[in-house]
Short mmCIF file of C-alpha atoms in Angstrom, two decimals:
data_model
loop_
_atom_site.label_atom_id
_atom_site.label_comp_id
_atom_site.label_asym_id
_atom_site.label_seq_id
_atom_site.Cartn_x
_atom_site.Cartn_y
_atom_site.Cartn_z
CA MET A 10 15.29 -32.13 -3.52
CA ALA A 11 16.25 -28.47 -3.61
CA SER A 12 14.99 -26.26 -0.82
CA ARG A 13 13.23 -22.98 -1.58
CA LYS A 14 13.84 -19.95 0.54
CA ARG A 15 10.76 -17.78 1.05
CA VAL A 16 11.42 -14.04 0.98
CA THR A 17 8.69 -11.85 2.45
CA THR A 18 8.75 -8.12 1.82
CA ILE A 19 6.59 -5.68 3.77
CA LYS A 20 6.57 -1.95 3.06
CA ILE A 21 4.75 0.63 5.20
CA GLU A 22 4.48 4.34 4.39
CA VAL A 23 2.99 7.26 6.35
CA ARG A 24 2.00 10.47 4.58
CA THR A 25 0.61 13.84 5.54
CA LEU A 26 -1.03 16.36 3.23
CA GLU A 27 -2.08 19.94 3.97
CA LEU A 28 -4.49 21.84 1.73
CA VAL A 29 -4.35 25.42 2.99
CA GLN A 30 -7.09 26.63 0.61
CA LEU A 31 -9.60 24.18 2.16
CA ASP A 32 -8.22 24.37 5.73
CA MET A 33 -7.80 20.58 5.57
CA ASN A 34 -5.13 18.10 6.67
CA THR A 35 -4.96 14.42 5.75
CA LEU A 36 -3.00 11.65 7.44
CA GLY A 37 -2.52 8.42 5.48
CA LEU A 38 -0.98 5.02 6.08
CA THR A 39 -0.32 2.54 3.25
CA GLY A 40 1.22 -0.90 3.19
CA LYS A 41 2.32 -3.57 0.74
CA ALA A 42 3.18 -7.21 1.41
CA ASN A 43 4.48 -9.82 -1.00
CA LEU A 44 2.31 -12.96 -0.83
CA TRP A 45 3.98 -15.08 -3.49
CA SER A 46 6.91 -14.98 -5.91
CA SER A 47 7.90 -17.32 -8.72
CA PRO A 48 11.24 -19.13 -8.28
CA ASN A 49 13.00 -16.60 -10.55
CA ARG A 50 11.07 -13.67 -8.93
CA ALA A 51 9.80 -12.57 -12.37
CA THR A 52 6.17 -12.92 -11.24
CA THR A 53 4.88 -11.68 -7.90
CA LEU A 54 1.54 -11.48 -6.10
CA ASP A 55 1.21 -8.57 -3.66
CA LEU A 56 -1.44 -7.44 -1.17
CA THR A 57 -1.82 -3.68 -0.75
CA GLY A 58 -3.93 -1.61 1.60
CA GLY A 59 -4.27 1.75 3.19
CA VAL A 60 -6.31 4.07 5.31
CA SER A 61 -6.51 7.87 5.40
CA LYS A 62 -8.25 10.30 7.75
CA HIS A 63 -9.24 13.90 6.96
CA PHE A 64 -9.10 16.67 9.55
CA GLY A 65 -10.89 19.97 8.89
CA GLY A 66 -12.33 21.23 5.62
CA PRO A 67 -15.27 19.75 3.73
CA PHE A 68 -14.26 16.12 4.46
CA ASP A 69 -13.69 16.57 8.21
CA GLY A 70 -13.82 13.22 10.00
CA GLN A 71 -14.05 11.14 6.81
CA THR A 72 -12.00 7.94 6.75
CA ASN A 73 -11.06 6.21 3.49
CA LYS A 74 -9.97 2.56 3.34
CA GLN A 75 -8.44 0.71 0.39
CA ILE A 76 -7.38 -2.88 -0.24
CA GLY A 77 -5.94 -4.40 -3.39
CA LEU A 78 -4.31 -7.43 -4.90
CA GLY A 79 -1.63 -7.02 -7.57
CA LEU A 80 -0.08 -9.52 -9.94
CA ASN A 81 3.13 -8.37 -11.65
CA SER A 82 5.13 -10.17 -14.30
CA ARG A 83 8.46 -8.97 -15.71
CA PHE A 84 9.48 -10.14 -19.16
#
């Protein structure tokens, strides 16, 4: 019986955005984690998510949250 090695990939990204015209700044954090891969890694299932917070401007104090599931297949 052949053994399978599980490879887990996690990616985290932090971003900042400044909109001078609206006197607004945004801080965002996003992440991606591989949940499953086919033996030849041609098909993957990934979980993604993120959160962002606005400071100043018309959206002051607003927090946005996102979560997603992605299935990719390479031919």
